[in-house]
Tab-separated table of C-alpha atoms and ligand atoms in Angstrom:
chain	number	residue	atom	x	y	z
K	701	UNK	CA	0.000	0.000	0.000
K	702	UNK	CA	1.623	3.148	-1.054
K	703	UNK	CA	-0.818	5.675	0.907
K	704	UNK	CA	-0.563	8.919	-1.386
K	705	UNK	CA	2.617	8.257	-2.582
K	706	UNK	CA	3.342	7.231	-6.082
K	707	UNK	CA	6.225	5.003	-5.548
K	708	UNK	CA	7.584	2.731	-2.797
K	709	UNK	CA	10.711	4.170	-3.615
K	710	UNK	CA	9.292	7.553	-2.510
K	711	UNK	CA	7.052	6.202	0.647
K	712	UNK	CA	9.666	4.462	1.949
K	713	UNK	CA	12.227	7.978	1.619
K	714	UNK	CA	9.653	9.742	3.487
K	715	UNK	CA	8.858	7.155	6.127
K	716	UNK	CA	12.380	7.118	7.605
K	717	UNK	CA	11.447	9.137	10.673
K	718	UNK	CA	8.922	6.369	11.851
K	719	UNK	CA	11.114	3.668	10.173
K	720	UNK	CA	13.817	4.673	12.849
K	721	UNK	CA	11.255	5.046	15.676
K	722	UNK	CA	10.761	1.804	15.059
K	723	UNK	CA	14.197	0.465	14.995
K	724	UNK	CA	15.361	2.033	18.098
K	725	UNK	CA	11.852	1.351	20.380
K	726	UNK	CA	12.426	-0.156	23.809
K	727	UNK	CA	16.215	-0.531	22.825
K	728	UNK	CA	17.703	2.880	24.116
K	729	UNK	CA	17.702	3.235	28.099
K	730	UNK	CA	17.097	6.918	28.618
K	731	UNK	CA	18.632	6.855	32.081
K	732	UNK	CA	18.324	8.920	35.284
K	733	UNK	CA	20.118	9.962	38.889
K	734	UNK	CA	21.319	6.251	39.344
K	735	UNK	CA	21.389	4.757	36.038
K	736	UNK	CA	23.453	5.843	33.069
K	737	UNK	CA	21.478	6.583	29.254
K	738	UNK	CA	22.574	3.266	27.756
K	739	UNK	CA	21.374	0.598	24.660
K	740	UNK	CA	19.988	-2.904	24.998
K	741	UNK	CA	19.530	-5.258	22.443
K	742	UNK	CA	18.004	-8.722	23.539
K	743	UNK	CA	19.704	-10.537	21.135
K	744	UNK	CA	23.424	-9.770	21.650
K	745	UNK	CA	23.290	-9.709	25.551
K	746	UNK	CA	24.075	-13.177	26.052
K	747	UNK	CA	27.291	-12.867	23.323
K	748	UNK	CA	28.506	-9.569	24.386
K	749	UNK	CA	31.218	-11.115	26.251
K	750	UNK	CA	32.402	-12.776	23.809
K	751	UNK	CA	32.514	-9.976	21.202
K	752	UNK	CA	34.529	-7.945	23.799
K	753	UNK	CA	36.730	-10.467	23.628
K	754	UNK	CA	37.810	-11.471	20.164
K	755	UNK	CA	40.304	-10.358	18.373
K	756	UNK	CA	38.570	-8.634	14.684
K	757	UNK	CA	35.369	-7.825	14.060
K	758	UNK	CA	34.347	-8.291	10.685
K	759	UNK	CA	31.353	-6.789	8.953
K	760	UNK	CA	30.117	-8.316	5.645
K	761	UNK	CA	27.728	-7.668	3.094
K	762	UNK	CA	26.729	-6.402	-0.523
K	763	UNK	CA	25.683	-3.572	-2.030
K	764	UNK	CA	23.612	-0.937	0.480
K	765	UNK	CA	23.902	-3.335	3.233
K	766	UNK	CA	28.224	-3.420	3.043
K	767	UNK	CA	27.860	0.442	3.093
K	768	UNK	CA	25.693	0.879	5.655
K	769	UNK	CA	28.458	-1.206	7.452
K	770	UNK	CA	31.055	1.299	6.108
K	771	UNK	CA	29.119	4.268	7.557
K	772	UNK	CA	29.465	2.501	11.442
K	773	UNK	CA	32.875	1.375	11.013
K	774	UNK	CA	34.310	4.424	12.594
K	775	UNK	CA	32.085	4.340	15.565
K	776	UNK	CA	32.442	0.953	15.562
K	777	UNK	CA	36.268	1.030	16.082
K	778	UNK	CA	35.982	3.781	18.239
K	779	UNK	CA	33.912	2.576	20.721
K	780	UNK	CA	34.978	-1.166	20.378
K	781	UNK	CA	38.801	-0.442	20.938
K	782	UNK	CA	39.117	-3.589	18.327
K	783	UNK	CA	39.889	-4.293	15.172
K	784	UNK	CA	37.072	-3.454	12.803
K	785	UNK	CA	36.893	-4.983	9.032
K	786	UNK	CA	34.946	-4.986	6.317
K	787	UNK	CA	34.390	-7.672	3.554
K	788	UNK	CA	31.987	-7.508	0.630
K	789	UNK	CA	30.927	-11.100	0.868
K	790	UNK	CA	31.592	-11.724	-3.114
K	791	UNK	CA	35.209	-11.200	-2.600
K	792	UNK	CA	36.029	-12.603	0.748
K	793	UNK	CA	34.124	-15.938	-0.859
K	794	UNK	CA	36.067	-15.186	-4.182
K	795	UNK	CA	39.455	-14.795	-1.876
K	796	UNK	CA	39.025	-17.403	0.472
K	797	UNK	CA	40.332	-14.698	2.851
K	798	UNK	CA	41.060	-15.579	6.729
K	799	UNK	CA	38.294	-16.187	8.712
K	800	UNK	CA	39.269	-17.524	12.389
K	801	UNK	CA	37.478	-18.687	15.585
K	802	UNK	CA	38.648	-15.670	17.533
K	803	UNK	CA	36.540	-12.986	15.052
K	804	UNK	CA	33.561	-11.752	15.564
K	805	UNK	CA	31.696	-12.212	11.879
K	806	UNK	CA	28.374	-9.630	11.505
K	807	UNK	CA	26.394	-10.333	8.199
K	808	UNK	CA	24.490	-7.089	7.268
K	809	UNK	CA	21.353	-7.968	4.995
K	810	UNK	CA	18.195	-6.498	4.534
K	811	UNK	CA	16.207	-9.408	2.948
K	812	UNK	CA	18.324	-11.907	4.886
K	813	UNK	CA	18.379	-14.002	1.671
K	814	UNK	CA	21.230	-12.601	-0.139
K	815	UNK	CA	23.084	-15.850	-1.646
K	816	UNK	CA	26.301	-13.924	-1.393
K	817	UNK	CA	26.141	-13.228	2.407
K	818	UNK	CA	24.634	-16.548	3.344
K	819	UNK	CA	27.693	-18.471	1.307
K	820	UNK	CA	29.981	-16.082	3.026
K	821	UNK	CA	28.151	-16.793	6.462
K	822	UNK	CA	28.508	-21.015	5.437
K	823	UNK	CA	31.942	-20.063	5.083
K	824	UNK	CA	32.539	-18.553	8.612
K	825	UNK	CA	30.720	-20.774	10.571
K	826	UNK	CA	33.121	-23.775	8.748
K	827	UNK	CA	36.035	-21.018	10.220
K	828	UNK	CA	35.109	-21.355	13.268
K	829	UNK	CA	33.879	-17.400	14.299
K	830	UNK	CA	30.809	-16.224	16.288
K	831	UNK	CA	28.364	-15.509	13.097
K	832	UNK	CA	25.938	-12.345	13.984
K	833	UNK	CA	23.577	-11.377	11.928
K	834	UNK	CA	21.305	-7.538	11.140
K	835	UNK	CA	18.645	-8.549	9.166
K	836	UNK	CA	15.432	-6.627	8.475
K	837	UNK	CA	13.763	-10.013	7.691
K	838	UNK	CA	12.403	-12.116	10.952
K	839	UNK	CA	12.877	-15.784	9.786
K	840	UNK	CA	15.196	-14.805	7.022
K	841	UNK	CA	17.843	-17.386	5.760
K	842	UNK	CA	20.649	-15.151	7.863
K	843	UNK	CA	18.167	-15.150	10.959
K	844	UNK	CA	17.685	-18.487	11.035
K	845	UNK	CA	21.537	-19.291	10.700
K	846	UNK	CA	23.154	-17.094	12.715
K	847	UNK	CA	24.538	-17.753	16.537
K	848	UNK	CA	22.700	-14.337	17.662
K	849	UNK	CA	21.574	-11.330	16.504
K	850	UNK	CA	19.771	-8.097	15.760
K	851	UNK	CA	16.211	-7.583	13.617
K	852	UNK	CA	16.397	-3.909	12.300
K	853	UNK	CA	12.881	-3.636	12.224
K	854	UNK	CA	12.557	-1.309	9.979
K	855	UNK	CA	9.305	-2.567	8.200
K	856	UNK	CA	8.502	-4.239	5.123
K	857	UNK	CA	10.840	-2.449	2.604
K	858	UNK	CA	9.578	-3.315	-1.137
K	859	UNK	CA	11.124	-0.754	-3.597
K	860	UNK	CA	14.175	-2.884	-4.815
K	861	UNK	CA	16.679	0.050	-4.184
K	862	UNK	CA	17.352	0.345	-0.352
K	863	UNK	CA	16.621	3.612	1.353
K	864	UNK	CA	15.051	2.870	4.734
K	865	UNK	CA	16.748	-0.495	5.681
K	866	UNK	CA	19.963	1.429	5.006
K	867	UNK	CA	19.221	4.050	7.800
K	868	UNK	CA	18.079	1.505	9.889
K	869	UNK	CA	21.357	-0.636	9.654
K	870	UNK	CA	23.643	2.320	10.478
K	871	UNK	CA	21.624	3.300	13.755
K	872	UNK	CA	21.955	-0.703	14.548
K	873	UNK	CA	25.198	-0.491	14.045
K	874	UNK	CA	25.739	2.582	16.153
K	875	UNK	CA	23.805	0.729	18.746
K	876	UNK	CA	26.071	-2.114	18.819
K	877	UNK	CA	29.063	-0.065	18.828
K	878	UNK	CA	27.467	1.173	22.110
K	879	UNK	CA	26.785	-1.990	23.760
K	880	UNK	CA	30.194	-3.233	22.828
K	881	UNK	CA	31.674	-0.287	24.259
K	882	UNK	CA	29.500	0.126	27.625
K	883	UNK	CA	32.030	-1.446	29.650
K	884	UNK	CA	34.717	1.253	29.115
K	885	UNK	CA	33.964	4.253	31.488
K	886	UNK	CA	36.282	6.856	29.261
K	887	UNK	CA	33.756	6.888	26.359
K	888	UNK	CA	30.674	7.383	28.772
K	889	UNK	CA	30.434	11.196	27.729
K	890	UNK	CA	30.554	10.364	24.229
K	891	UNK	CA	28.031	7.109	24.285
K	892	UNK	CA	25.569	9.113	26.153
K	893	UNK	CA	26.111	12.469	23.773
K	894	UNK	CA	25.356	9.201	20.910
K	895	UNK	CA	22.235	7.512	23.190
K	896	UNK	CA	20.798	11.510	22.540
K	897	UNK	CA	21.461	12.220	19.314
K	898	UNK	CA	20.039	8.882	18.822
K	899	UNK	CA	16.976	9.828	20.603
K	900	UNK	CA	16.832	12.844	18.312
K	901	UNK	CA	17.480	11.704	15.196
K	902	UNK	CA	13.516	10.930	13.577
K	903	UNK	CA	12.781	15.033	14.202
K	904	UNK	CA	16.729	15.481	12.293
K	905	UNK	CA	15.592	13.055	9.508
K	906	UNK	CA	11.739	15.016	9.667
K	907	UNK	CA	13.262	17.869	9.238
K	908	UNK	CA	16.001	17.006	6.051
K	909	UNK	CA	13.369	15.768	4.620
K	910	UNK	CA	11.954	19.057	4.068
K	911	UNK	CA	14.425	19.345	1.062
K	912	UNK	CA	12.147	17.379	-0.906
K	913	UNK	CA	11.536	20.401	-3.428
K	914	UNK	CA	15.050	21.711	-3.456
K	915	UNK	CA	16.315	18.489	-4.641
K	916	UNK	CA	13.500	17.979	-7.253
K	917	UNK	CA	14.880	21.365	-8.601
K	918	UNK	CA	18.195	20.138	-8.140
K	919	UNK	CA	16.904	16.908	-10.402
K	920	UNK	CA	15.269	19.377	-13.200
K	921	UNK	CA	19.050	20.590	-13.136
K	922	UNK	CA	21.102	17.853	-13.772
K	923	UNK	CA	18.354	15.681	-15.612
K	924	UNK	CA	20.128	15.436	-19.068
K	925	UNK	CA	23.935	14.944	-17.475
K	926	UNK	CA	25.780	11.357	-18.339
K	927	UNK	CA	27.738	11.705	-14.973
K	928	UNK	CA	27.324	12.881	-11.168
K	929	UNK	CA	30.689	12.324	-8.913
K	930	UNK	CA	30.059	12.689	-5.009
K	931	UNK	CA	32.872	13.201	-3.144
K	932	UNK	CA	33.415	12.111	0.414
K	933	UNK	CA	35.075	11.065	3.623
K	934	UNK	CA	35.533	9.658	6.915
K	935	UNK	CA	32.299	9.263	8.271
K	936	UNK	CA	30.487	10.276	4.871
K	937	UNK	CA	32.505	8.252	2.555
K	938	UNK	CA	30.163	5.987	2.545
K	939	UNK	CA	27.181	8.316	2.203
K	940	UNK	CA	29.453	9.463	-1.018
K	941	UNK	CA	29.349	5.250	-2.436
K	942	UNK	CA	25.419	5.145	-1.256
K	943	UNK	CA	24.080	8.409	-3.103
K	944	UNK	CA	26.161	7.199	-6.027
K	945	UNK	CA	24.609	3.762	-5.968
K	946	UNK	CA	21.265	5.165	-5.619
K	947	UNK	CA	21.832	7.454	-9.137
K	948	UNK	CA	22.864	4.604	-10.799
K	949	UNK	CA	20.896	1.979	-10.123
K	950	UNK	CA	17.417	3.485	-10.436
K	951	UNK	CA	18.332	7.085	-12.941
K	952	UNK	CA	20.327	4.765	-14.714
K	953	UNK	CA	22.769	7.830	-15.017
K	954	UNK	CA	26.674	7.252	-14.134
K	955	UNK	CA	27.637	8.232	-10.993
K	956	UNK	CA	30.271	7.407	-8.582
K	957	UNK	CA	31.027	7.789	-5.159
K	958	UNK	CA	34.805	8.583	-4.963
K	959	UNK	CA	37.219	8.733	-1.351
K	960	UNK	CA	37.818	12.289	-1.476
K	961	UNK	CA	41.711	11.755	0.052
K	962	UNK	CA	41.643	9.931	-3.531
K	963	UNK	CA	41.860	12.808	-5.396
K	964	UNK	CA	44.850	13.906	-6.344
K	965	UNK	CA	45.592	10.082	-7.193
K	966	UNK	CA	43.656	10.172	-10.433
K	967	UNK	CA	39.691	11.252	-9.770
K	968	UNK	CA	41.070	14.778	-10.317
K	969	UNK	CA	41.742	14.579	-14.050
K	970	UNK	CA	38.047	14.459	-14.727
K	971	UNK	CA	37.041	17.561	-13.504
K	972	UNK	CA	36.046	20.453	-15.921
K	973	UNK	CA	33.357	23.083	-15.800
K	974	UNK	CA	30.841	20.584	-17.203
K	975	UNK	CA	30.858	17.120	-15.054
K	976	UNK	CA	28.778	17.649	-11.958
K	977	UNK	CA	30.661	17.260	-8.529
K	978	UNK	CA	28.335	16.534	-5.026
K	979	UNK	CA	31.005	17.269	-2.251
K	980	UNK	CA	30.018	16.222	1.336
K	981	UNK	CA	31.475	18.935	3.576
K	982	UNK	CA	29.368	19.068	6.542
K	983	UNK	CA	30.892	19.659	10.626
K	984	UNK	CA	32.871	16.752	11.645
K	985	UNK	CA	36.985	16.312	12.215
K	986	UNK	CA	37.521	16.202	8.141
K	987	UNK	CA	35.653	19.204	7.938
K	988	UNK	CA	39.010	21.646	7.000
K	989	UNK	CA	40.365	18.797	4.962
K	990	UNK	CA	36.983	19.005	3.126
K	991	UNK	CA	36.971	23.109	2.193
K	992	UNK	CA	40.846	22.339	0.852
K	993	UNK	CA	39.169	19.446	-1.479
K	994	UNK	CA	36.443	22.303	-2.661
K	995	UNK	CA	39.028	24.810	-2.773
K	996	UNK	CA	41.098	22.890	-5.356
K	997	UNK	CA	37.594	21.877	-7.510
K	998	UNK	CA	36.911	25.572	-7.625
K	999	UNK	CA	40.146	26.354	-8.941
K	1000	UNK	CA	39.927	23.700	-11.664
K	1001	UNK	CA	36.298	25.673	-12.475
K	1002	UNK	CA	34.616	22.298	-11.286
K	1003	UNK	CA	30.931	22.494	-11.310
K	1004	UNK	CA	29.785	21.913	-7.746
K	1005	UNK	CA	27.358	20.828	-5.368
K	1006	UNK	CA	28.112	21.286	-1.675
K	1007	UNK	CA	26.299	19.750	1.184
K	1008	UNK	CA	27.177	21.257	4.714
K	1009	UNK	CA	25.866	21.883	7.386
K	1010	UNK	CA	23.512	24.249	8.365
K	1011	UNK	CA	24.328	27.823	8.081
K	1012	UNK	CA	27.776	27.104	6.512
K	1013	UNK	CA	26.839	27.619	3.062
K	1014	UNK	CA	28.854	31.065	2.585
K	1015	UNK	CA	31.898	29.674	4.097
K	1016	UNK	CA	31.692	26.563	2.568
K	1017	UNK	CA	31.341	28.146	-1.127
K	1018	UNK	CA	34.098	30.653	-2.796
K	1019	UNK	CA	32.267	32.922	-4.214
K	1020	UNK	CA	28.407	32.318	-5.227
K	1021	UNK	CA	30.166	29.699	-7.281
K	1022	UNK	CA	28.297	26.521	-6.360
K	1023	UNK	CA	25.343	25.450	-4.937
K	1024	UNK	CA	25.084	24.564	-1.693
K	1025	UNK	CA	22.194	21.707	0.146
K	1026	UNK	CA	22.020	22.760	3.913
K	1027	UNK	CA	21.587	19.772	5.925
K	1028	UNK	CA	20.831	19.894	10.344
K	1029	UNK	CA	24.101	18.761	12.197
K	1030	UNK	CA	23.648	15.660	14.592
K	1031	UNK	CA	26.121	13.716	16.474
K	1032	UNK	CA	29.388	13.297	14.160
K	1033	UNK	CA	28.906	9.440	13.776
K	1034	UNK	CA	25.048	10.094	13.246
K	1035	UNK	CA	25.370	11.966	10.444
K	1036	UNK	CA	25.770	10.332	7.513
K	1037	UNK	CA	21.875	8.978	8.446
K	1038	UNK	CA	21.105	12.577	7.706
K	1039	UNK	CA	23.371	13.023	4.624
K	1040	UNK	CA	21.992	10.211	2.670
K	1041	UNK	CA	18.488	11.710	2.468
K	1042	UNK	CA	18.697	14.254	0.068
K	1043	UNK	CA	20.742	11.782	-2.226
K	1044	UNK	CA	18.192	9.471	-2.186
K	1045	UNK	CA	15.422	12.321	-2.848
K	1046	UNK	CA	18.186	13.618	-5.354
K	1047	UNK	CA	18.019	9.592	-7.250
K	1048	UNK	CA	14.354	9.643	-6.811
K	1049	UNK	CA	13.575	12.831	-8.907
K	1050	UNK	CA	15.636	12.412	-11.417
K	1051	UNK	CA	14.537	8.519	-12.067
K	1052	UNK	CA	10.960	10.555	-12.724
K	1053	UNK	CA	12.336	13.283	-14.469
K	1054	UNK	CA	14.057	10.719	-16.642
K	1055	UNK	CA	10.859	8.267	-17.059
K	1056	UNK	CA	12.261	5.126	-15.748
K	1057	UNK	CA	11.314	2.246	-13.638
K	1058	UNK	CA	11.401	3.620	-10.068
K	1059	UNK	CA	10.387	0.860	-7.841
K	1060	UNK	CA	11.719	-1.835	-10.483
K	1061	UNK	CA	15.341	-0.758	-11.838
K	1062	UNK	CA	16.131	-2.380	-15.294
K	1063	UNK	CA	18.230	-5.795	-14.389
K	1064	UNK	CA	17.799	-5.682	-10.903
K	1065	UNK	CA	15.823	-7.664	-8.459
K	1066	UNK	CA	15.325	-6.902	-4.472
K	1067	UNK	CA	16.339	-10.326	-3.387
K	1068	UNK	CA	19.756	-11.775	-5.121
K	1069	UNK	CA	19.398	-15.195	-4.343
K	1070	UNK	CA	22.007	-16.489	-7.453
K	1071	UNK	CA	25.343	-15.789	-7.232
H	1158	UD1	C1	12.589	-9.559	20.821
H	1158	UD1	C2	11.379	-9.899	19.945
H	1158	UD1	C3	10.444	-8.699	19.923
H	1158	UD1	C4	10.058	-8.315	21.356
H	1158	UD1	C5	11.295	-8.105	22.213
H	1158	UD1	C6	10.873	-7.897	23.666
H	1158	UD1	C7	11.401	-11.347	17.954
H	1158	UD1	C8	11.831	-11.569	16.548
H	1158	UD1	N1	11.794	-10.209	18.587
H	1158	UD1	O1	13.289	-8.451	20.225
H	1158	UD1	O2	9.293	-9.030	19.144
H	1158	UD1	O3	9.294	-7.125	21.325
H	1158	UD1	O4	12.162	-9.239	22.136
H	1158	UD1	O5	11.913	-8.014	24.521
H	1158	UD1	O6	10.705	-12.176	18.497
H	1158	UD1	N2	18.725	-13.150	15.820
H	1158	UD1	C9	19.638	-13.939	15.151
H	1158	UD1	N3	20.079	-13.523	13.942
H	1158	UD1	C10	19.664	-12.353	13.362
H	1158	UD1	C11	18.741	-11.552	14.048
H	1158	UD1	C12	18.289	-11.976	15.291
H	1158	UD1	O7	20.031	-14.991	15.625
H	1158	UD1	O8	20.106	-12.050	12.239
H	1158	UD1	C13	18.192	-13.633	17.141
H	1158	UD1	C14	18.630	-12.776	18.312
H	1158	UD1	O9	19.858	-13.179	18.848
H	1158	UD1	C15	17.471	-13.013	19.279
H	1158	UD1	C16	16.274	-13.174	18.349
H	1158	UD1	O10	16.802	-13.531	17.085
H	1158	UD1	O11	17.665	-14.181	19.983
H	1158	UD1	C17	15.437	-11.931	18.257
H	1158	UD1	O12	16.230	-10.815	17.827
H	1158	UD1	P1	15.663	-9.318	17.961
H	1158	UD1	O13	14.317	-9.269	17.339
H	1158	UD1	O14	16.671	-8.372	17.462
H	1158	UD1	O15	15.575	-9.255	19.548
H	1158	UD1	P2	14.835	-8.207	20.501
H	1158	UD1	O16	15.112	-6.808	20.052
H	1158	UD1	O17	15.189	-8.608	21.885
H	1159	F6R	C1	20.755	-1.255	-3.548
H	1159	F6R	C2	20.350	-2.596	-3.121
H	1159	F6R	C3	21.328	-3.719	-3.190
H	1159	F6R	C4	21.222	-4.549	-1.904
H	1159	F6R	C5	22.095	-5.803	-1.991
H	1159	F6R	C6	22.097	-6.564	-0.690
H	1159	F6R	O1	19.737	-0.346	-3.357
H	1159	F6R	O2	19.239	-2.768	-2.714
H	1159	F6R	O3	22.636	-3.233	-3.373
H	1159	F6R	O4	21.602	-3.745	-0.827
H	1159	F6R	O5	21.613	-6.621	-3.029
H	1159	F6R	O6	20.799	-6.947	-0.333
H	1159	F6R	P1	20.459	-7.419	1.131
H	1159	F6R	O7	20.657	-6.272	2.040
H	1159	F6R	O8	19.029	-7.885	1.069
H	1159	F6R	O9	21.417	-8.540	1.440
């Protein structure tokens, strides 16, 4: 049932403030005089011990799922204090690469039926490692199969490109890195800053959202282009590879999401004055590193888009040179939860404007089950 809307796609973009609601209900402790704000998740607590305790944490998954893992990773390490990988499950399978009984293996998957993930997840249980899994899909292959676990619960998600699941994962992810972490009494300041930024976070996404029309302008714009680059980094380099995926798979137009500390190592020789450039710049610790990146666009007359945060659009933009999408700050590891949403508003125009499939992208189907 798509209510008023006229695509899943587009219902599901717009249902990511109750989507998280959702995901986050009865997990986060809010905490008073004698107890500290803190996250619980019924289906690690027995395991948490364990995942404390072994030596690499490894995240795997394909497509929107692996980058949702990408967005957590630095929160993840942060908080964990260990080792924090990532695999796209095609490539560890097609590597063979080490899998031992001391990791901690997490299979990210929204349907939970991905034959990719579930071969890599045969793979580490033969290794030997604790198997977790983040599904949105109760009963799912990679529910069923998994030691333990965590149901995103993000609701039925039916357009075949990912928008709501992928939210979902990376405030699951946060969550674990907080529950993982709520042993060390250094980061309390920081998990509890997280626990309410995480309460916050469905008004943050409520209100981005509001940049429906602006991006639908922003579509009309760029409607005819055979190219969109989008630029990020640290936190946001994966909200760079999402927002690309999203304008490829269902605009069908080129786009790709590049490292932005990649630059200078080749990416650079494509700009010119005509291929469009989105560059993530909004408040975190890359934040200067990010205004030298737009600095050097500008001065090879690059045509860009800048997305900062709020009230930073003169001092993110020489001159009245580009043009700027002015997002609400949250918590630094929150953020790219926000970021994502006008790229996915940004894919979902310009699919319209460009009279394709929305909900069913040429070639693609929601649930890979072949490898
Ligand atoms: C569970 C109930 C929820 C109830 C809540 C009340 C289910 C599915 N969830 O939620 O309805 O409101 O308790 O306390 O009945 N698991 C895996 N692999 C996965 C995902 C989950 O093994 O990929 C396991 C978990 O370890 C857990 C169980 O499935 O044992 C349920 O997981 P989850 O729904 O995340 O647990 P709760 O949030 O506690
Ligand atoms: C992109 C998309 C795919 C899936 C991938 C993994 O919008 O939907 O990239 O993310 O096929 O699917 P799940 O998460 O079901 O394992």
């Amino acid at each position: 049932n798509k209510g008023h809307y006229e695509h899943y796609m587009q219902k599901e973009i717009h249902e990511q403030p109750e989507s998280l609601t959702t995901t986050m209900r009865g997990r986060l402790i809010r905490g008073d005089s004698c107890k500290a704000k803190s996250v619980l998740l019924g289906g690690l607590k027995d395991h948490l011990k364990t995942i404390r305790r072994s030596r690499r944490l490894v995240f795997i998954g394909c497509g929107t799922s692996y980058n949702a893992a990408l967005a957590a990773r630095p929160i993840l390490e942060e908080l964990s204090g260990v080792p924090v990988t990532m695999e796209i499950a095609s490539d560890l399978l097609d590597r063979q690469g080490p899998i031992y009984r001391e990791d901690t293996a997490f299979f990210v998957s929204q349907s939970g039926e991905t034959a990719d993930t579930l071969n890599a997840l045969e793979y580490a249980l033969e290794n030997g490692a604790l198997c977790v899994g983040i599904t949105n899909t109760v009963g799912s292959a990679i529910s069923r199969n998994t030691h333990c676990g965590v149901h995103i619960n993000a609701g039925c998600e039916i357009g075949v490109a990912s928008t709501k699941a992928y939210t979902s994962q990376i405030v699951v992810m946060a969550m674990i890195a907080l529950v993982i972490g709520d042993d060390t009494i250094s980061s309390q300041g920081r998990r509890e800053a997280i626990i309410d930024g995480l309460f916050d976070l469905p008004n943050k996404v409520r209100e981005v959202l509001k940049l429906d029309q602006e991006m639908k302008d922003l579509a009309k714009l760029l409607v005819s282009e055979q190219s969109l680059l989008v630029f990020g980094r640290g936190y946001n380099y994966a909200t760079a590879l999402e927002g690309a995926l999203k304008v490829k798979e269902v605009s069908l137009m080129h786009s790709e999401g590049i490292l932005a500390g990649e630059m200078k190592h080749g990416p650079l020789a494509l700009v010119d004055e005509n291929l469009p450039i989105v560059v993530i710049a909004t408040r975190d610790a890359c934040f200067t590193k990010q205004q030298s990146v737009i600095q050097q666009l500008h001065a090879r007359k690059g045509r860009l888009i800048v997305m900062c945060s709020k009230g930073d659009g003169s001092l993110v933009c020489p001159g009245d040179s580009c043009r700027v999408i002015e997002v609400p700050q949250v918590e630094d590891c929150l953020q790219p939860v926000i970021n994502v949403v006008p790229l996915q508003l940004l894919a979902y125009h310009l699919t319209v404007l460009r009279g394709y499939n929305v909900d069913q992208p040429r070639n693609l189907a929601k649930s890979v089950t072949t490898q």
